[in-house]
Amino acid sequence: MSEKLLFIDTETGGLDAVKHSLLSIGMVIWEEMEIVDSKEILINDGVLSVTREALSINRIDIEKHRQTALSSSQAVDELFAFTGKHFPGKGKITLAGHNVHFDAGFLKAFLAANNKDFSKYFSHRMIDTSSILHYLYLSGQIGQKAVSSDEAFAFFNIEVRGRHTALGDAIATAELFTKLLGLIKK
């Protein structure tokens, strides 16, 4: 069984995808139980609508970010160059992540603001490791309710390099997914 997935994680300026800025997106290509490529894109949408709470979690220095991040149009180009390299003409891309609908909501709003239709490129079907963990807990396959990313990474002994960076969390989530598949195969 060969399946290629795009794991994503985002760092955002807040919790509202319509109101707050998408600051970064981490992307991980997962195929046949391995991470085969990854990329992080820092985004300066020209507005940088952020909350103090969000910046305290993701620890983004907004002034430094303003100077180093790509413009929205450059970020869109980078996003599609990366996905196009790995998913050339293969139909819609399946997104995966931890609470992936949150990240997909920000990606959808960002693309819409840049005149791109999310549904043209990405499937409405997504793989969510948080939901998988909840199912495994309820079915008795794991003995601890570990549905938050912090709980899951600790439970499965996953070292997160760059916690609360989009790329660090996307890589750790892809590693978590691989461990979950290994658990099921036992």
PDB file of C-alpha atoms in Angstrom:
ATOM      1  CA  MET A   1       0.000   0.000   0.000  1.00  0.00           C
ATOM      2  CA  SER A   2       1.599   3.235  -1.123  1.00  0.00           C
ATOM      3  CA  GLU A   3       0.009   6.469  -0.035  1.00  0.00           C
ATOM      4  CA  LYS A   4       1.541   9.905  -0.018  1.00  0.00           C
ATOM      5  CA  LEU A   5       0.254  12.426   2.533  1.00  0.00           C
ATOM      6  CA  LEU A   6       0.951  16.081   3.214  1.00  0.00           C
ATOM      7  CA  PHE A   7       1.266  16.707   6.941  1.00  0.00           C
ATOM      8  CA  ILE A   8       0.762  20.361   7.813  1.00  0.00           C
ATOM      9  CA  ASP A   9       0.993  22.535  10.864  1.00  0.00           C
ATOM     10  CA  THR A  10       0.539  26.269  11.120  1.00  0.00           C
ATOM     11  CA  GLU A  11       1.542  29.048  13.431  1.00  0.00           C
ATOM     12  CA  THR A  12      -1.049  31.783  13.462  1.00  0.00           C
ATOM     13  CA  GLY A  13      -1.711  35.204  14.868  1.00  0.00           C
ATOM     14  CA  GLY A  14      -4.746  33.951  16.790  1.00  0.00           C
ATOM     15  CA  LEU A  15      -7.595  31.472  16.673  1.00  0.00           C
ATOM     16  CA  ASP A  16      -9.846  33.057  14.028  1.00  0.00           C
ATOM     17  CA  ALA A  17      -8.841  32.177  10.455  1.00  0.00           C
ATOM     18  CA  VAL A  18     -10.851  35.087   9.058  1.00  0.00           C
ATOM     19  CA  LYS A  19      -9.470  37.699  11.448  1.00  0.00           C
ATOM     20  CA  HIS A  20      -5.929  36.560  12.306  1.00  0.00           C
ATOM     21  CA  SER A  21      -2.903  36.099  10.070  1.00  0.00           C
ATOM     22  CA  LEU A  22      -1.338  32.842   8.978  1.00  0.00           C
ATOM     23  CA  LEU A  23       2.292  33.372  10.024  1.00  0.00           C
ATOM     24  CA  SER A  24       3.884  30.104   8.956  1.00  0.00           C
ATOM     25  CA  ILE A  25       3.085  26.739   7.506  1.00  0.00           C
ATOM     26  CA  GLY A  26       5.139  23.594   7.982  1.00  0.00           C
ATOM     27  CA  MET A  27       4.751  20.884   5.361  1.00  0.00           C
ATOM     28  CA  VAL A  28       5.979  17.311   5.554  1.00  0.00           C
ATOM     29  CA  ILE A  29       5.755  14.755   2.787  1.00  0.00           C
ATOM     30  CA  TRP A  30       5.056  11.312   4.283  1.00  0.00           C
ATOM     31  CA  GLU A  31       5.211   8.183   2.154  1.00  0.00           C
ATOM     32  CA  GLU A  32       5.544   4.498   3.024  1.00  0.00           C
ATOM     33  CA  MET A  33       6.138   5.090   6.738  1.00  0.00           C
ATOM     34  CA  GLU A  34       8.829   7.720   6.154  1.00  0.00           C
ATOM     35  CA  ILE A  35       9.255  11.455   5.974  1.00  0.00           C
ATOM     36  CA  VAL A  36      10.687  12.106   2.524  1.00  0.00           C
ATOM     37  CA  ASP A  37      10.781  15.915   2.425  1.00  0.00           C
ATOM     38  CA  SER A  38       9.794  18.970   4.436  1.00  0.00           C
ATOM     39  CA  LYS A  39       9.558  22.724   4.143  1.00  0.00           C
ATOM     40  CA  GLU A  40       8.527  25.686   6.266  1.00  0.00           C
ATOM     41  CA  ILE A  41       7.223  28.919   4.805  1.00  0.00           C
ATOM     42  CA  LEU A  42       7.153  32.114   6.882  1.00  0.00           C
ATOM     43  CA  ILE A  43       4.401  34.478   5.724  1.00  0.00           C
ATOM     44  CA  ASN A  44       3.980  38.246   5.973  1.00  0.00           C
ATOM     45  CA  ASP A  45       0.500  38.975   4.656  1.00  0.00           C
ATOM     46  CA  GLY A  46       1.101  42.727   4.914  1.00  0.00           C
ATOM     47  CA  VAL A  47      -1.340  42.998   7.838  1.00  0.00           C
ATOM     48  CA  LEU A  48       0.071  40.651  10.494  1.00  0.00           C
ATOM     49  CA  SER A  49      -3.076  40.551  12.613  1.00  0.00           C
ATOM     50  CA  VAL A  50      -1.917  38.875  15.833  1.00  0.00           C
ATOM     51  CA  THR A  51      -2.842  38.526  19.477  1.00  0.00           C
ATOM     52  CA  ARG A  52      -0.463  38.669  22.400  1.00  0.00           C
ATOM     53  CA  GLU A  53      -1.612  35.190  23.485  1.00  0.00           C
ATOM     54  CA  ALA A  54      -0.749  33.627  20.120  1.00  0.00           C
ATOM     55  CA  LEU A  55       2.712  35.189  20.061  1.00  0.00           C
ATOM     56  CA  SER A  56       3.391  33.998  23.609  1.00  0.00           C
ATOM     57  CA  ILE A  57       2.667  30.422  22.498  1.00  0.00           C
ATOM     58  CA  ASN A  58       4.496  30.374  19.163  1.00  0.00           C
ATOM     59  CA  ARG A  59       7.233  32.734  20.393  1.00  0.00           C
ATOM     60  CA  ILE A  60       7.362  34.588  17.092  1.00  0.00           C
ATOM     61  CA  ASP A  61       9.130  37.948  17.229  1.00  0.00           C
ATOM     62  CA  ILE A  62       6.680  39.807  15.012  1.00  0.00           C
ATOM     63  CA  GLU A  63       9.114  42.571  13.998  1.00  0.00           C
ATOM     64  CA  LYS A  64      11.754  40.067  12.941  1.00  0.00           C
ATOM     65  CA  HIS A  65       9.035  38.045  11.214  1.00  0.00           C
ATOM     66  CA  ARG A  66       7.873  41.154   9.329  1.00  0.00           C
ATOM     67  CA  GLN A  67      11.375  41.555   7.898  1.00  0.00           C
ATOM     68  CA  THR A  68      12.198  37.927   7.065  1.00  0.00           C
ATOM     69  CA  ALA A  69       8.903  36.356   5.993  1.00  0.00           C
ATOM     70  CA  LEU A  70       7.762  36.044   2.393  1.00  0.00           C
ATOM     71  CA  SER A  71       4.983  38.156   0.975  1.00  0.00           C
ATOM     72  CA  SER A  72       1.653  36.388   0.492  1.00  0.00           C
ATOM     73  CA  SER A  73       2.165  35.979  -3.248  1.00  0.00           C
ATOM     74  CA  GLN A  74       5.683  34.591  -2.747  1.00  0.00           C
ATOM     75  CA  ALA A  75       4.371  32.222  -0.059  1.00  0.00           C
ATOM     76  CA  VAL A  76       1.622  30.947  -2.376  1.00  0.00           C
ATOM     77  CA  ASP A  77       4.219  30.329  -5.096  1.00  0.00           C
ATOM     78  CA  GLU A  78       6.478  28.439  -2.631  1.00  0.00           C
ATOM     79  CA  LEU A  79       3.550  26.373  -1.357  1.00  0.00           C
ATOM     80  CA  PHE A  80       2.522  25.258  -4.832  1.00  0.00           C
ATOM     81  CA  ALA A  81       6.105  24.693  -5.977  1.00  0.00           C
ATOM     82  CA  PHE A  82       6.636  22.334  -3.024  1.00  0.00           C
ATOM     83  CA  THR A  83       3.325  20.483  -3.363  1.00  0.00           C
ATOM     84  CA  GLY A  84       3.633  20.371  -7.154  1.00  0.00           C
ATOM     85  CA  LYS A  85       7.008  18.670  -6.866  1.00  0.00           C
ATOM     86  CA  HIS A  86       5.514  15.870  -4.760  1.00  0.00           C
ATOM     87  CA  PHE A  87       1.963  15.653  -6.095  1.00  0.00           C
ATOM     88  CA  PRO A  88       2.265  16.364  -9.819  1.00  0.00           C
ATOM     89  CA  GLY A  89      -1.155  15.937 -11.423  1.00  0.00           C
ATOM     90  CA  LYS A  90      -2.239  13.289  -8.918  1.00  0.00           C
ATOM     91  CA  GLY A  91      -5.557  14.854  -8.044  1.00  0.00           C
ATOM     92  CA  LYS A  92      -6.401  16.491  -4.782  1.00  0.00           C
ATOM     93  CA  ILE A  93      -3.890  16.288  -1.935  1.00  0.00           C
ATOM     94  CA  THR A  94      -4.877  14.603   1.316  1.00  0.00           C
ATOM     95  CA  LEU A  95      -3.880  16.737   4.279  1.00  0.00           C
ATOM     96  CA  ALA A  96      -2.931  15.224   7.611  1.00  0.00           C
ATOM     97  CA  GLY A  97      -2.084  16.739  10.964  1.00  0.00           C
ATOM     98  CA  HIS A  98      -2.986  17.061  14.617  1.00  0.00           C
ATOM     99  CA  ASN A  99      -6.318  18.912  14.818  1.00  0.00           C
ATOM    100  CA  VAL A 100      -5.763  19.368  11.090  1.00  0.00           C
ATOM    101  CA  HIS A 101      -9.076  21.146  10.490  1.00  0.00           C
ATOM    102  CA  PHE A 102      -7.748  24.165  12.410  1.00  0.00           C
ATOM    103  CA  ASP A 103      -4.680  24.353  10.158  1.00  0.00           C
ATOM    104  CA  ALA A 104      -6.726  23.672   7.025  1.00  0.00           C
ATOM    105  CA  GLY A 105      -9.077  26.510   7.981  1.00  0.00           C
ATOM    106  CA  PHE A 106      -6.185  28.965   8.070  1.00  0.00           C
ATOM    107  CA  LEU A 107      -4.762  27.598   4.823  1.00  0.00           C
ATOM    108  CA  LYS A 108      -8.195  27.871   3.177  1.00  0.00           C
ATOM    109  CA  ALA A 109      -8.625  31.501   4.323  1.00  0.00           C
ATOM    110  CA  PHE A 110      -5.074  32.372   3.239  1.00  0.00           C
ATOM    111  CA  LEU A 111      -5.568  30.874  -0.209  1.00  0.00           C
ATOM    112  CA  ALA A 112      -8.947  32.591  -0.624  1.00  0.00           C
ATOM    113  CA  ALA A 113      -7.344  35.937   0.244  1.00  0.00           C
ATOM    114  CA  ASN A 114      -4.885  35.211  -2.580  1.00  0.00           C
ATOM    115  CA  ASN A 115      -7.546  34.238  -5.133  1.00  0.00           C
ATOM    116  CA  LYS A 116      -6.904  30.500  -4.893  1.00  0.00           C
ATOM    117  CA  ASP A 117      -9.588  27.891  -4.263  1.00  0.00           C
ATOM    118  CA  PHE A 118      -8.526  25.446  -1.530  1.00  0.00           C
ATOM    119  CA  SER A 119     -10.916  22.782  -2.840  1.00  0.00           C
ATOM    120  CA  LYS A 120      -9.238  22.792  -6.257  1.00  0.00           C
ATOM    121  CA  TYR A 121      -5.982  21.519  -4.729  1.00  0.00           C
ATOM    122  CA  PHE A 122      -6.847  19.766  -1.469  1.00  0.00           C
ATOM    123  CA  SER A 123      -9.269  16.985  -0.635  1.00  0.00           C
ATOM    124  CA  HIS A 124     -12.093  17.545   1.819  1.00  0.00           C
ATOM    125  CA  ARG A 125     -10.986  14.272   3.440  1.00  0.00           C
ATOM    126  CA  MET A 126      -8.262  14.747   6.034  1.00  0.00           C
ATOM    127  CA  ILE A 127      -6.395  12.543   8.481  1.00  0.00           C
ATOM    128  CA  ASP A 128      -6.386  13.823  12.057  1.00  0.00           C
ATOM    129  CA  THR A 129      -4.040  12.201  14.571  1.00  0.00           C
ATOM    130  CA  SER A 130      -6.020  13.663  17.475  1.00  0.00           C
ATOM    131  CA  SER A 131      -9.154  11.825  16.316  1.00  0.00           C
ATOM    132  CA  ILE A 132      -7.181   8.628  15.767  1.00  0.00           C
ATOM    133  CA  LEU A 133      -5.783   8.836  19.302  1.00  0.00           C
ATOM    134  CA  HIS A 134      -9.230   9.425  20.755  1.00  0.00           C
ATOM    135  CA  TYR A 135     -10.561   6.384  18.894  1.00  0.00           C
ATOM    136  CA  LEU A 136      -7.662   4.224  20.092  1.00  0.00           C
ATOM    137  CA  TYR A 137      -8.273   5.339  23.679  1.00  0.00           C
ATOM    138  CA  LEU A 138     -12.026   4.676  23.504  1.00  0.00           C
ATOM    139  CA  SER A 139     -11.430   1.241  21.933  1.00  0.00           C
ATOM    140  CA  GLY A 140      -8.951   0.293  24.665  1.00  0.00           C
ATOM    141  CA  GLN A 141      -5.967   0.108  22.303  1.00  0.00           C
ATOM    142  CA  ILE A 142      -4.090   2.709  24.362  1.00  0.00           C
ATOM    143  CA  GLY A 143      -4.556   3.022  28.086  1.00  0.00           C
ATOM    144  CA  GLN A 144      -4.150   6.770  28.413  1.00  0.00           C
ATOM    145  CA  LYS A 145      -6.222   9.549  26.912  1.00  0.00           C
ATOM    146  CA  ALA A 146      -3.509  11.374  24.968  1.00  0.00           C
ATOM    147  CA  VAL A 147      -5.376  13.520  22.462  1.00  0.00           C
ATOM    148  CA  SER A 148      -3.524  16.832  22.773  1.00  0.00           C
ATOM    149  CA  SER A 149      -0.260  17.078  20.884  1.00  0.00           C
ATOM    150  CA  ASP A 150       1.713  17.550  24.123  1.00  0.00           C
ATOM    151  CA  GLU A 151       0.118  14.417  25.609  1.00  0.00           C
ATOM    152  CA  ALA A 152       0.583  12.401  22.417  1.00  0.00           C
ATOM    153  CA  PHE A 153       4.224  13.350  21.895  1.00  0.00           C
ATOM    154  CA  ALA A 154       5.002  12.529  25.535  1.00  0.00           C
ATOM    155  CA  PHE A 155       3.057   9.240  25.481  1.00  0.00           C
ATOM    156  CA  PHE A 156       4.849   8.022  22.340  1.00  0.00           C
ATOM    157  CA  ASN A 157       8.263   9.456  23.353  1.00  0.00           C
ATOM    158  CA  ILE A 158       8.528  11.761  20.372  1.00  0.00           C
ATOM    159  CA  GLU A 159      11.184  14.410  20.704  1.00  0.00           C
ATOM    160  CA  VAL A 160       9.932  17.622  19.107  1.00  0.00           C
ATOM    161  CA  ARG A 161      12.731  19.711  17.698  1.00  0.00           C
ATOM    162  CA  GLY A 162      11.314  23.211  17.441  1.00  0.00           C
ATOM    163  CA  ARG A 163       8.120  22.856  19.497  1.00  0.00           C
ATOM    164  CA  HIS A 164       5.515  25.414  18.452  1.00  0.00           C
ATOM    165  CA  THR A 165       7.188  26.024  15.138  1.00  0.00           C
ATOM    166  CA  ALA A 166       5.109  24.930  12.188  1.00  0.00           C
ATOM    167  CA  LEU A 167       7.819  22.656  10.823  1.00  0.00           C
ATOM    168  CA  GLY A 168       8.820  21.151  14.171  1.00  0.00           C
ATOM    169  CA  ASP A 169       5.232  20.259  15.008  1.00  0.00           C
ATOM    170  CA  ALA A 170       4.477  18.940  11.492  1.00  0.00           C
ATOM    171  CA  ILE A 171       7.509  16.623  11.625  1.00  0.00           C
ATOM    172  CA  ALA A 172       6.565  15.374  15.102  1.00  0.00           C
ATOM    173  CA  THR A 173       2.994  14.734  13.955  1.00  0.00           C
ATOM    174  CA  ALA A 174       4.182  12.712  10.954  1.00  0.00           C
ATOM    175  CA  GLU A 175       6.368  10.688  13.344  1.00  0.00           C
ATOM    176  CA  LEU A 176       3.352  10.205  15.620  1.00  0.00           C
ATOM    177  CA  PHE A 177       1.285   8.938  12.681  1.00  0.00           C
ATOM    178  CA  THR A 178       3.980   6.411  11.821  1.00  0.00           C
ATOM    179  CA  LYS A 179       3.981   5.176  15.429  1.00  0.00           C
ATOM    180  CA  LEU A 180       0.183   4.915  15.389  1.00  0.00           C
ATOM    181  CA  LEU A 181       0.323   2.784  12.250  1.00  0.00           C
ATOM    182  CA  GLY A 182       2.961   0.601  13.899  1.00  0.00           C
ATOM    183  CA  LEU A 183       0.681   0.156  16.901  1.00  0.00           C
ATOM    184  CA  ILE A 184      -2.213  -0.967  14.699  1.00  0.00           C
ATOM    185  CA  LYS A 185      -0.029  -3.381  12.730  1.00  0.00           C
ATOM    186  CA  LYS A 186       0.871  -5.186  15.984  1.00  0.00           C
TER     187      LYS A 186
END
